[in-house]
Short mmCIF file of C-alpha atoms in Angstrom, two decimals:
data_model
loop_
_atom_site.label_atom_id
_atom_site.label_comp_id
_atom_site.label_asym_id
_atom_site.label_seq_id
_atom_site.Cartn_x
_atom_site.Cartn_y
_atom_site.Cartn_z
CA MET A 1 -0.44 -2.31 -19.97
CA PHE A 2 -3.73 -2.05 -18.10
CA VAL A 3 -5.25 1.46 -18.29
CA PRO A 4 -8.39 1.84 -16.11
CA GLN A 5 -11.55 3.61 -17.13
CA LEU A 6 -13.07 6.26 -14.89
CA GLU A 7 -16.66 5.58 -16.00
CA PRO A 8 -16.86 1.85 -16.76
CA VAL A 9 -20.49 1.40 -15.63
CA ALA A 10 -22.92 2.64 -18.31
CA GLY A 11 -20.61 5.59 -19.01
CA SER A 12 -21.83 7.23 -15.79
CA LEU A 13 -19.44 8.62 -13.19
CA ALA A 14 -22.10 8.44 -10.48
CA LEU A 15 -22.99 4.78 -11.15
CA SER A 16 -19.32 3.87 -11.50
CA ALA A 17 -18.53 5.54 -8.17
CA LEU A 18 -21.41 3.64 -6.56
CA VAL A 19 -20.04 0.32 -7.79
CA ALA A 20 -16.46 1.30 -6.90
CA ALA A 21 -17.57 2.05 -3.33
CA LEU A 22 -18.85 -1.52 -2.80
CA PRO A 23 -15.57 -2.82 -1.26
CA LEU A 24 -15.49 0.05 1.24
CA ALA A 25 -19.20 -0.39 1.97
CA THR A 26 -18.60 -4.09 2.58
CA VAL A 27 -15.84 -3.47 5.12
CA LEU A 28 -17.65 -0.67 6.93
CA THR A 29 -20.99 -2.53 7.03
CA LEU A 30 -19.46 -5.74 8.35
CA LEU A 31 -17.49 -3.85 11.01
CA GLY A 32 -20.09 -1.27 11.99
CA ALA A 33 -23.47 -2.94 11.51
CA ALA A 34 -22.76 -6.67 11.57
CA ARG A 35 -19.94 -6.32 14.15
CA ALA A 36 -17.96 -8.95 12.27
CA PRO A 37 -14.33 -9.55 13.31
CA ALA A 38 -11.93 -7.18 11.57
CA PRO A 39 -10.00 -9.96 9.75
CA ARG A 40 -13.23 -11.30 8.26
CA ALA A 41 -14.37 -7.84 7.20
CA GLY A 42 -11.01 -7.12 5.58
CA LEU A 43 -10.97 -10.38 3.62
CA ALA A 44 -14.58 -9.88 2.49
CA GLY A 45 -13.81 -6.35 1.32
CA LEU A 46 -10.76 -7.64 -0.58
CA ALA A 47 -12.88 -10.26 -2.34
CA VAL A 48 -15.44 -7.62 -3.38
CA ALA A 49 -12.68 -5.28 -4.59
CA GLY A 50 -11.27 -8.09 -6.74
CA LEU A 51 -14.68 -8.85 -8.25
CA VAL A 52 -15.33 -5.18 -9.03
CA ALA A 53 -11.85 -4.79 -10.56
CA TRP A 54 -12.37 -7.82 -12.78
CA GLY A 55 -16.11 -7.53 -13.54
CA ALA A 56 -16.62 -3.76 -13.84
CA TYR A 57 -13.16 -2.36 -14.62
CA ASP A 58 -11.93 -5.21 -16.86
CA MET A 59 -8.68 -5.54 -14.93
CA PRO A 60 -7.07 -8.89 -15.85
CA VAL A 61 -7.35 -11.48 -13.09
CA GLY A 62 -3.58 -11.98 -13.04
CA GLN A 63 -2.89 -8.29 -12.52
CA THR A 64 -5.64 -8.06 -9.88
CA LEU A 65 -4.10 -10.91 -7.90
CA SER A 66 -0.61 -9.49 -8.39
CA GLY A 67 -1.68 -6.07 -7.10
CA ALA A 68 -3.34 -7.65 -4.08
CA ALA A 69 -0.19 -9.65 -3.35
CA GLN A 70 1.95 -6.51 -3.47
CA GLY A 71 -0.41 -4.76 -1.04
CA ALA A 72 -0.30 -7.72 1.32
CA LEU A 73 3.51 -7.81 1.18
CA PHE A 74 3.67 -4.09 1.96
CA GLY A 75 1.37 -4.77 4.90
CA LEU A 76 3.86 -7.34 6.18
CA PHE A 77 6.99 -5.38 5.36
CA PRO A 78 7.56 -2.68 6.38
CA ILE A 79 4.24 -1.97 8.18
CA LEU A 80 3.81 -5.02 10.45
CA TRP A 81 7.60 -5.38 10.67
CA ILE A 82 7.54 -2.04 12.52
CA VAL A 83 4.58 -2.96 14.73
CA VAL A 84 5.92 -6.39 15.75
CA ASN A 85 9.35 -5.12 16.74
CA ALA A 86 7.97 -2.06 18.55
CA LEU A 87 5.57 -4.18 20.57
CA TRP A 88 8.40 -6.64 21.25
CA VAL A 89 10.39 -3.88 22.97
CA TYR A 90 7.37 -3.08 25.12
CA ARG A 91 6.84 -6.74 26.03
CA MET A 92 10.42 -7.05 27.24
CA THR A 93 9.95 -4.08 29.58
CA VAL A 94 6.84 -5.79 30.98
CA ARG A 95 8.65 -9.12 31.38
CA THR A 96 11.44 -7.55 33.44
CA ASP A 97 9.05 -5.32 35.46
CA HIS A 98 10.77 -2.20 34.12
CA PHE A 99 7.45 -1.10 32.69
CA ASP A 100 6.13 -0.82 36.27
CA VAL A 101 9.30 1.03 37.29
CA LEU A 102 8.67 3.56 34.52
CA ARG A 103 5.02 3.88 35.57
CA ARG A 104 6.00 4.60 39.18
CA SER A 105 8.61 7.09 38.01
CA PHE A 106 5.95 9.06 36.16
CA GLY A 107 3.49 8.75 39.04
CA ARG A 108 5.94 10.30 41.52
CA LEU A 109 6.14 13.52 39.57
CA SER A 110 3.10 14.89 41.41
CA ASP A 111 0.39 13.80 43.86
CA ASP A 112 -2.13 16.03 42.07
CA PRO A 113 -4.51 13.69 40.18
CA ARG A 114 -4.98 16.30 37.45
CA VAL A 115 -1.24 16.38 36.77
CA GLN A 116 -1.08 12.59 37.05
CA ALA A 117 -3.68 12.37 34.29
CA LEU A 118 -1.42 14.48 32.07
CA VAL A 119 1.69 12.44 32.87
CA ILE A 120 0.09 9.04 32.46
CA ALA A 121 -2.74 9.42 29.93
CA PHE A 122 -1.21 12.10 27.71
CA CYS A 123 2.60 11.78 27.93
CA PHE A 124 3.02 8.12 28.81
CA GLY A 125 0.07 7.21 26.58
CA ALA A 126 1.81 8.93 23.68
CA LEU A 127 4.97 6.94 24.41
CA LEU A 128 2.97 3.70 24.32
CA GLU A 129 1.24 4.82 21.13
CA ALA A 130 4.65 5.47 19.60
CA LEU A 131 5.84 1.96 20.38
CA ALA A 132 2.78 -0.27 20.43
CA GLY A 133 -0.43 1.45 19.35
CA PHE A 134 -3.40 -0.80 18.49
CA GLY A 135 -5.30 0.01 21.72
CA ALA A 136 -2.40 -0.59 24.12
CA PRO A 137 -2.27 3.04 25.40
CA VAL A 138 -5.96 3.07 26.33
CA ALA A 139 -5.83 -0.27 28.12
CA ILE A 140 -2.61 0.39 30.03
CA CYS A 141 -3.19 4.03 30.95
CA SER A 142 -6.74 3.48 32.17
CA VAL A 143 -5.55 0.65 34.44
CA MET A 144 -2.75 2.82 35.79
CA LEU A 145 -5.17 5.65 36.60
CA VAL A 146 -7.50 3.24 38.40
CA ALA A 147 -4.50 2.01 40.41
CA LEU A 148 -3.94 5.60 41.55
CA GLY A 149 -7.54 5.83 42.78
CA PHE A 150 -9.42 7.23 39.78
CA ASP A 151 -13.04 6.23 39.26
CA PRO A 152 -13.06 3.59 36.46
CA VAL A 153 -15.39 5.60 34.19
CA ARG A 154 -13.34 8.75 34.58
CA ALA A 155 -10.09 6.83 34.04
CA ALA A 156 -11.43 5.27 30.83
CA VAL A 157 -12.74 8.59 29.47
CA VAL A 158 -9.45 10.37 30.19
CA ALA A 159 -7.44 7.59 28.52
CA LEU A 160 -9.69 7.61 25.44
CA VAL A 161 -9.60 11.38 24.97
CA ALA A 162 -5.84 11.51 25.53
CA ASN A 163 -5.29 8.93 22.77
CA THR A 164 -5.71 11.48 19.95
CA ALA A 165 -2.77 13.76 19.17
CA PRO A 166 -0.16 10.94 18.96
CA VAL A 167 -2.19 8.51 16.82
CA ALA A 168 -1.12 9.79 13.37
CA PHE A 169 2.52 8.99 14.20
CA GLY A 170 1.78 5.88 16.28
CA ALA A 171 3.60 2.55 16.05
CA MET A 172 6.77 4.28 14.83
CA GLY A 173 4.96 6.35 12.20
CA THR A 174 3.03 3.45 10.65
CA PRO A 175 -0.08 5.50 9.65
CA VAL A 176 1.88 8.15 7.73
CA VAL A 177 4.19 5.54 6.18
CA THR A 178 1.10 3.72 4.90
CA LEU A 179 -0.46 6.96 3.69
CA ALA A 180 2.66 7.88 1.73
CA GLN A 181 2.80 4.45 0.12
CA VAL A 182 -0.83 4.22 -1.03
CA THR A 183 -0.88 7.81 -2.32
CA GLU A 184 2.64 7.71 -3.85
CA LEU A 185 3.37 11.03 -2.13
CA PRO A 186 6.80 11.57 -0.52
CA LEU A 187 6.82 10.43 3.10
CA ASP A 188 8.64 13.57 4.21
CA THR A 189 5.95 15.78 2.66
CA VAL A 190 3.01 13.84 4.11
CA ALA A 191 4.61 13.70 7.56
CA ALA A 192 5.41 17.41 7.44
CA VAL A 193 1.79 18.39 6.73
CA VAL A 194 0.40 16.05 9.39
CA GLY A 195 3.03 17.57 11.67
CA ARG A 196 1.46 20.98 11.04
CA GLN A 197 -2.04 19.82 11.93
CA THR A 198 -2.04 17.39 14.85
CA PRO A 199 0.29 19.53 17.02
CA LEU A 200 -2.52 22.08 17.14
CA LEU A 201 -4.67 19.41 18.80
CA ALA A 202 -1.91 18.82 21.33
CA LEU A 203 -2.36 22.37 22.57
CA LEU A 204 -6.02 21.70 23.39
CA VAL A 205 -6.09 18.11 24.62
CA PRO A 206 -4.17 18.61 27.92
CA LEU A 207 -6.49 21.49 28.84
CA LEU A 208 -9.45 19.28 28.05
CA LEU A 209 -8.03 16.45 30.18
CA VAL A 210 -7.68 18.53 33.37
CA ALA A 211 -11.23 19.75 32.81
CA LEU A 212 -12.46 16.16 32.46
CA VAL A 213 -10.68 15.21 35.69
CA ASP A 214 -11.78 18.14 37.85
CA GLY A 215 -14.12 20.40 35.89
CA ARG A 216 -13.72 24.16 35.91
CA ARG A 217 -11.64 24.04 39.07
CA GLY A 218 -9.14 21.74 37.40
CA LEU A 219 -8.87 24.05 34.40
CA ARG A 220 -8.55 27.14 36.60
CA GLU A 221 -5.88 25.69 38.89
CA THR A 222 -3.81 23.56 36.50
CA TRP A 223 -4.01 25.36 33.17
CA ARG A 224 -0.35 26.38 33.39
CA PRO A 225 1.14 22.86 33.55
CA ALA A 226 -1.45 21.66 31.02
CA LEU A 227 -0.54 24.42 28.58
CA ALA A 228 3.20 23.87 29.14
CA CYS A 229 2.80 20.16 28.52
CA GLY A 230 0.73 20.68 25.37
CA LEU A 231 3.05 23.34 23.99
CA ALA A 232 6.18 21.23 24.54
CA PHE A 233 4.46 18.19 23.01
CA ALA A 234 3.30 20.20 19.98
CA VAL A 235 6.71 21.80 19.33
CA ALA A 236 8.55 18.48 19.61
CA GLN A 237 6.05 16.67 17.37
CA PHE A 238 6.22 19.44 14.77
CA ALA A 239 10.03 19.51 14.83
CA ALA A 240 10.46 15.74 14.57
CA ALA A 241 7.85 15.32 11.81
CA ASN A 242 9.30 18.14 9.74
CA TYR A 243 13.04 18.06 10.36
CA LEU A 244 14.06 14.75 11.94
CA SER A 245 11.98 11.60 11.50
CA ALA A 246 8.28 10.80 11.48
CA GLN A 247 9.07 7.64 13.41
CA LEU A 248 10.44 9.70 16.31
CA ALA A 249 7.63 12.28 16.41
CA ASP A 250 5.64 10.71 19.25
CA ILE A 251 8.62 9.58 21.31
CA GLY A 252 10.16 13.04 21.25
CA ALA A 253 6.80 14.70 21.91
CA ALA A 254 5.98 12.43 24.85
CA LEU A 255 9.34 12.99 26.52
CA ALA A 256 9.20 16.74 25.87
CA GLY A 257 5.70 16.97 27.37
CA ALA A 258 6.79 15.07 30.48
CA ALA A 259 9.90 17.24 30.82
CA ALA A 260 7.81 20.40 30.56
CA LEU A 261 5.54 19.15 33.34
CA ALA A 262 8.52 18.35 35.53
CA ALA A 263 9.90 21.85 34.93
CA THR A 264 6.63 23.64 35.77
CA PRO A 265 6.62 24.62 39.47
CA SER A 266 2.84 24.50 39.85
CA ALA A 267 2.80 20.87 38.62
CA ARG A 268 4.82 19.79 41.66
CA ARG A 269 2.68 21.46 44.30
CA PRO A 270 0.75 19.08 46.58
CA ALA A 271 -2.91 18.88 45.67
CA ALA A 272 -5.51 20.22 48.09
CA GLU A 273 -7.22 17.44 50.04
CA GLN A 274 -10.65 18.41 48.70
CA VAL A 275 -9.34 17.95 45.15
CA ARG A 276 -8.04 14.45 45.89
CA ALA A 277 -11.26 13.56 47.71
CA ALA A 278 -13.38 14.72 44.79
CA VAL A 279 -11.33 13.05 42.07
CA LEU A 280 -9.91 9.89 43.67
CA THR A 281 -12.93 7.85 44.56
CA GLY A 282 -11.46 4.37 44.12
CA ALA A 283 -8.98 2.21 46.00
CA HIS A 284 -5.33 3.28 45.79
CA ASP A 285 -2.79 0.67 44.74
CA ALA A 286 -0.07 0.65 47.40
CA ASP A 287 2.48 -0.62 44.86
CA ALA A 288 2.35 2.79 43.14
CA ASP A 289 4.17 4.36 46.10
CA ARG A 290 7.18 2.04 46.03
CA VAL A 291 10.54 3.76 45.49
CA ASP A 292 12.76 2.03 42.92
CA PRO A 293 16.59 2.05 42.92
CA ARG A 294 18.06 4.66 40.60
CA PRO A 295 19.84 2.12 38.35
CA GLU A 296 16.52 0.36 37.73
CA VAL A 297 14.85 3.66 36.83
CA LEU A 298 17.62 4.36 34.32
CA ARG A 299 17.18 0.88 32.83
CA ALA A 300 13.44 1.55 32.52
CA TYR A 301 14.14 4.61 30.39
CA ALA A 302 16.89 2.89 28.39
CA PRO A 303 14.69 1.27 25.67
CA TYR A 304 13.28 4.65 24.64
CA ALA A 305 16.69 6.29 24.76
CA LEU A 306 18.06 3.51 22.54
CA ILE A 307 15.27 3.95 20.00
CA VAL A 308 15.86 7.70 19.85
CA ALA A 309 19.61 7.15 19.48
CA VAL A 310 19.28 4.51 16.73
CA PHE A 311 16.81 6.56 14.68
CA SER A 312 18.85 9.73 15.14
CA ILE A 313 22.05 8.03 13.95
CA ALA A 314 20.15 6.58 10.98
CA GLN A 315 19.30 10.11 9.82
CA LEU A 316 22.96 11.12 9.51
CA GLY A 317 23.98 11.55 5.86
CA PRO A 318 26.64 8.82 5.50
CA VAL A 319 24.68 6.34 7.63
CA LYS A 320 21.47 7.02 5.72
CA GLU A 321 23.24 6.43 2.39
CA LEU A 322 24.73 3.18 3.69
CA LEU A 323 21.33 1.90 4.82
CA ASP A 324 19.71 2.91 1.53
CA ARG A 325 22.19 0.78 -0.42
CA ALA A 326 20.58 -2.36 1.02
CA THR A 327 17.19 -1.43 -0.48
CA GLN A 328 16.18 -3.87 -3.21
CA ARG A 329 14.13 -2.55 -6.16
CA PHE A 330 12.64 -4.80 -8.84
CA ASP A 331 9.78 -4.95 -11.31
CA TRP A 332 6.77 -6.48 -9.63
CA PRO A 333 5.83 -9.68 -11.49
CA PHE A 334 2.62 -9.92 -13.53
CA LEU A 335 1.79 -6.24 -12.99
CA ASP A 336 1.85 -3.55 -15.68
CA ALA A 337 -0.64 -0.86 -14.75
CA ALA A 338 -1.11 2.82 -15.57
CA SER A 339 -3.27 5.65 -14.29
CA ALA A 340 -6.47 6.69 -16.07
CA GLU A 341 -4.33 9.29 -17.88
CA GLY A 342 -2.04 6.54 -19.21
CA GLN A 343 0.96 7.27 -16.94
CA ARG A 344 2.83 4.20 -15.69
CA LEU A 345 2.32 3.74 -11.94
CA GLY A 346 5.09 3.55 -9.39
CA ALA A 347 3.56 0.32 -8.06
CA ASN A 348 4.99 -1.53 -11.07
CA VAL A 349 8.36 -1.30 -9.31
CA PHE A 350 8.57 -2.59 -5.74
CA ALA A 351 11.12 -1.28 -3.23
CA LEU A 352 12.14 -3.53 -0.34
CA PRO A 353 14.02 -1.44 2.26
CA LEU A 354 15.83 -4.13 4.21
CA LEU A 355 17.76 -1.75 6.48
CA ALA A 356 16.37 1.73 5.83
CA THR A 357 13.05 1.01 7.48
CA GLY A 358 11.67 1.71 10.92
CA GLY A 359 11.12 -1.95 11.75
CA THR A 360 14.77 -2.89 11.27
CA LEU A 361 15.92 0.11 13.32
CA VAL A 362 13.53 -0.82 16.13
CA LEU A 363 14.85 -4.39 15.95
CA LEU A 364 18.38 -3.08 16.50
CA ALA A 365 17.15 -1.00 19.45
CA GLY A 366 15.33 -4.08 20.73
CA LEU A 367 18.52 -6.14 20.70
CA GLY A 368 20.17 -3.40 22.73
CA THR A 369 17.16 -3.33 25.06
CA ALA A 370 17.43 -7.07 25.69
CA ARG A 371 21.04 -6.62 26.74
CA VAL A 372 20.39 -3.58 28.95
CA LEU A 373 17.38 -5.20 30.64
CA ARG A 374 19.29 -8.50 30.95
CA VAL A 375 16.80 -10.56 28.98
CA PRO A 376 18.42 -13.88 27.94
CA PRO A 377 18.50 -14.50 24.17
CA ARG A 378 16.11 -17.45 24.41
CA ALA A 379 13.63 -15.40 26.43
CA ALA A 380 13.94 -12.44 24.04
CA LEU A 381 13.22 -14.73 21.08
CA GLY A 382 10.27 -16.20 22.97
CA GLU A 383 8.85 -12.71 23.54
CA TRP A 384 9.24 -11.90 19.83
CA LEU A 385 7.38 -15.05 18.81
CA ALA A 386 4.71 -14.34 21.44
CA THR A 387 4.30 -10.87 19.93
CA VAL A 388 3.68 -12.38 16.49
CA ARG A 389 1.08 -14.74 17.97
CA GLU A 390 -0.60 -11.89 19.80
CA LEU A 391 -0.85 -9.87 16.59
CA ARG A 392 -2.07 -12.68 14.32
CA ALA A 393 -5.55 -11.14 13.94
CA ALA A 394 -4.03 -7.74 13.26
CA ILE A 395 -1.70 -9.32 10.68
CA VAL A 396 -4.65 -10.70 8.70
CA THR A 397 -6.53 -7.40 9.00
CA VAL A 398 -3.66 -5.16 7.93
CA THR A 399 -2.55 -7.34 5.01
CA SER A 400 -6.11 -7.73 3.68
CA VAL A 401 -6.88 -4.01 4.00
CA LEU A 402 -3.61 -3.06 2.26
CA ALA A 403 -4.33 -5.61 -0.48
CA LEU A 404 -7.82 -4.13 -0.87
CA ALA A 405 -6.37 -0.60 -1.09
CA TYR A 406 -3.87 -1.64 -3.77
CA VAL A 407 -6.56 -3.34 -5.88
CA MET A 408 -8.83 -0.29 -5.64
CA ASN A 409 -6.00 2.07 -6.55
CA LEU A 410 -4.58 0.01 -9.42
CA SER A 411 -7.94 -0.88 -10.98
CA GLY A 412 -9.18 2.72 -10.97
CA GLN A 413 -11.88 2.33 -8.31
CA ALA A 414 -10.28 4.92 -6.01
CA ALA A 415 -9.83 7.33 -8.93
CA THR A 416 -13.50 7.03 -9.87
CA ILE A 417 -14.64 7.78 -6.32
CA GLY A 418 -12.15 10.64 -6.11
CA HIS A 419 -13.42 12.25 -9.30
CA PHE A 420 -16.99 11.93 -8.07
CA VAL A 421 -16.19 13.38 -4.63
CA ALA A 422 -14.29 16.25 -6.28
CA ALA A 423 -17.66 17.78 -7.11
CA ALA A 424 -17.61 19.18 -3.58
CA GLY A 425 -14.94 21.63 -4.78
CA GLY A 426 -13.47 23.81 -2.05
CA GLY A 427 -15.70 22.09 0.51
CA LEU A 428 -13.44 19.05 0.24
CA ALA A 429 -10.96 20.70 2.58
CA PHE A 430 -13.64 20.83 5.27
CA LEU A 431 -14.93 17.30 4.59
CA SER A 432 -11.60 15.44 4.30
CA PRO A 433 -11.04 15.18 8.08
CA VAL A 434 -14.62 13.89 8.43
CA LEU A 435 -13.87 11.05 6.01
CA GLY A 436 -10.79 10.12 8.04
CA TRP A 437 -12.78 10.35 11.29
CA PHE A 438 -15.42 8.02 9.89
CA GLY A 439 -12.83 5.53 8.69
CA VAL A 440 -11.08 5.31 12.06
CA ALA A 441 -14.34 5.29 14.00
CA VAL A 442 -15.35 2.15 12.10
CA THR A 443 -12.01 0.36 11.65
CA GLY A 444 -10.37 1.52 14.89
CA SER A 445 -7.10 2.16 13.04
CA ASP A 446 -5.66 5.29 11.43
CA THR A 447 -3.44 3.00 9.37
CA SER A 448 -6.43 1.13 7.92
CA ALA A 449 -8.37 4.34 7.28
CA ASN A 450 -5.38 5.84 5.46
CA ALA A 451 -5.06 2.72 3.32
CA LEU A 452 -8.77 2.78 2.47
CA PHE A 453 -9.26 6.47 1.78
CA GLY A 454 -5.80 7.92 1.07
CA GLY A 455 -5.90 7.29 -2.67
CA LEU A 456 -9.31 8.77 -3.26
CA GLN A 457 -8.46 11.82 -1.11
CA VAL A 458 -5.50 12.57 -3.37
CA THR A 459 -7.50 12.02 -6.56
CA ALA A 460 -10.27 14.30 -5.33
CA ALA A 461 -7.73 16.95 -4.34
CA ARG A 462 -6.10 16.97 -7.76
CA GLU A 463 -9.45 17.17 -9.53
CA SER A 464 -10.61 20.09 -7.38
CA GLY A 465 -7.33 22.00 -7.53
CA LEU A 466 -6.40 21.54 -3.86
CA PRO A 467 -2.94 20.42 -2.69
CA PRO A 468 -3.03 16.59 -2.61
CA GLU A 469 -0.73 16.41 0.42
CA LEU A 470 -3.14 18.66 2.36
CA LEU A 471 -6.17 16.40 1.91
CA ALA A 472 -4.14 13.21 2.38
CA ALA A 473 -2.83 14.55 5.69
CA ALA A 474 -6.26 15.93 6.63
CA GLY A 475 -7.78 12.46 6.46
CA SER A 476 -5.13 11.11 8.84
CA SER A 477 -5.35 14.10 11.19
CA GLY A 478 -9.14 13.92 11.31
CA GLY A 479 -8.93 10.18 11.76
CA VAL A 480 -7.13 10.46 15.09
CA LEU A 481 -10.29 11.98 16.56
CA GLY A 482 -12.33 8.93 15.57
CA LYS A 483 -10.11 6.70 17.68
CA MET A 484 -11.90 7.51 20.95
CA VAL A 485 -15.32 6.52 19.58
CA SER A 486 -14.26 3.38 17.71
CA PRO A 487 -15.95 0.20 19.04
CA GLN A 488 -12.51 -1.42 19.28
CA ASN A 489 -11.12 1.22 21.63
CA LEU A 490 -14.34 1.48 23.66
CA THR A 491 -14.32 -2.28 24.21
CA ILE A 492 -10.64 -2.25 25.21
CA ALA A 493 -11.22 0.58 27.69
CA CYS A 494 -14.23 -1.12 29.28
CA ALA A 495 -12.47 -4.46 29.58
CA ALA A 496 -9.40 -2.85 31.14
CA VAL A 497 -11.24 -1.14 34.01
CA GLY A 498 -13.98 -3.70 34.63
CA LEU A 499 -16.84 -1.95 32.80
CA THR A 500 -17.63 -4.66 30.28
CA GLY A 501 -21.05 -4.04 28.74
CA ARG A 502 -20.97 -0.29 29.39
CA GLU A 503 -19.43 0.76 26.10
CA GLY A 504 -22.52 2.85 25.37
CA ASP A 505 -21.98 4.90 28.54
CA LEU A 506 -18.42 5.69 27.52
CA LEU A 507 -19.50 6.53 23.99
CA ARG A 508 -22.00 9.10 25.23
CA LYS A 509 -19.30 10.74 27.34
CA VAL A 510 -16.58 10.94 24.68
CA LEU A 511 -18.66 11.53 21.53
CA PRO A 512 -19.24 15.28 22.15
CA TRP A 513 -15.51 15.82 22.64
CA SER A 514 -14.68 13.76 19.54
CA LEU A 515 -17.07 15.79 17.38
CA GLY A 516 -15.99 19.10 18.91
CA LEU A 517 -12.30 18.44 18.22
CA LEU A 518 -13.20 17.16 14.74
CA LEU A 519 -14.88 20.50 14.00
CA VAL A 520 -11.70 22.27 15.11
CA MET A 521 -9.62 20.10 12.77
CA CYS A 522 -12.03 20.70 9.87
CA LEU A 523 -11.69 24.45 10.36
CA ILE A 524 -7.90 24.19 10.56
CA VAL A 525 -7.70 22.26 7.28
CA LEU A 526 -10.20 24.60 5.60
CA ALA A 527 -8.07 27.58 6.67
CA GLN A 528 -4.92 25.82 5.42
CA SER A 529 -6.54 25.50 2.00
CA THR A 530 -6.88 29.32 1.86
CA PRO A 531 -4.41 32.17 2.33
CA VAL A 532 -5.55 32.41 5.98
CA LEU A 533 -3.35 29.47 7.06
CA GLY A 534 -1.99 28.42 3.68
CA TRP A 535 1.42 29.74 4.75
CA MET A 536 1.62 26.78 7.19
CA LEU A 537 2.04 24.23 4.40
CA PRO A 538 5.60 23.22 3.44
#
């Protein structure tokens, strides 16, 4: 059995932490400073992690490679299995033009551009984040706003800022699933704590969006629908994350937010002409005004209804037990590792949930979607294969980052950094969201940031006496606010609205809001670590 040392370098915790941080420094430097492609940065970081595990921590080469292989497999299944099938459902709606039908359905809710920003960027963006993630909400929502007549810069800023509250549960809960796996904390517990942090952001973001669209006037005239939308979104996200399913959190929240807008009388009032003249400065896409037949509108909503139905049925006691029986558990070959305290790690046994996983459930919903949308089997298979090809860079990135995380956790590198960071004591609660923000700002992915920093957050929490689930969740919740300033998302937004080369302009506009909301999240987590808001934790 391999038992890692916490201070393998000259018996010094500080020097050991410095060496242990080399894999993370490699990834962040290549991404942030050298602007290397994410797959290359991930593979380079993995190589450095392996060298540090073998050279500094004396982890046998066989166990190092075995740990990396397990991380890569977890990246493929269930993480990328979820992402591929979720994006496949979205691609089928695009192929059959039902995506445009859904877009027009949302756009007809109101002619007020401030309300349209809420419907499209916040509610519909959350729905896209739930299914696709990986920059799709920013690209699609900014294009839709431009089609309605929004100035490209304003459309991009609104889409970037809106892509915050749903990120932690994006791609059918992939970030929290990853966080639970790398920290060995129960998924239900991690999701519940995140579900008691990010909903508080959802109360603020819609108000911020109407202010971004139309300044003080927008906030003064449309605060009611904005607050109703944010409140409904927050309640639904909290309820799903805590009592139903983390995978359904964003879908339920998006639909609840849109329903709240539709039920708010002031959201349906025609906008004053001076408001439209001030906000809509671009060319209006005439296609946005087309009225679709009711059966086609129902088909456009069907994929999301199917996903909700499949996941809801899967949570029923007898069904859940039946799905769990298909899970295969076995000793992972060539791996026998323990913690620094000598306790055998759960990673020595690998669980393969063939049916009881979000990806398989989305696949079932996707098969139903193909039938409802009348996509021929050959075409549906072609879209699935095209999805895999489209995600090939993401596949390399995710598998390499998960492999890196597993090597760092198993070899003791994450534990060393965690013990060193624990010197911050109670201040860790304030700093944990900052670490998540930094990770997402650089990698562009809450999933990657959770894989990189989740383990050390938990170690630091245990050493400082703080609840480990609080700091693990805090990193993910703070990370969502780094999404809007990540180079990946800025580039996607600029390319979508024809502003290529003006990423710096967008960064200057969204950075103050990113930092301001990050401060709010830091204060929330700090209060949750004390009796002030400690009662919020499960």
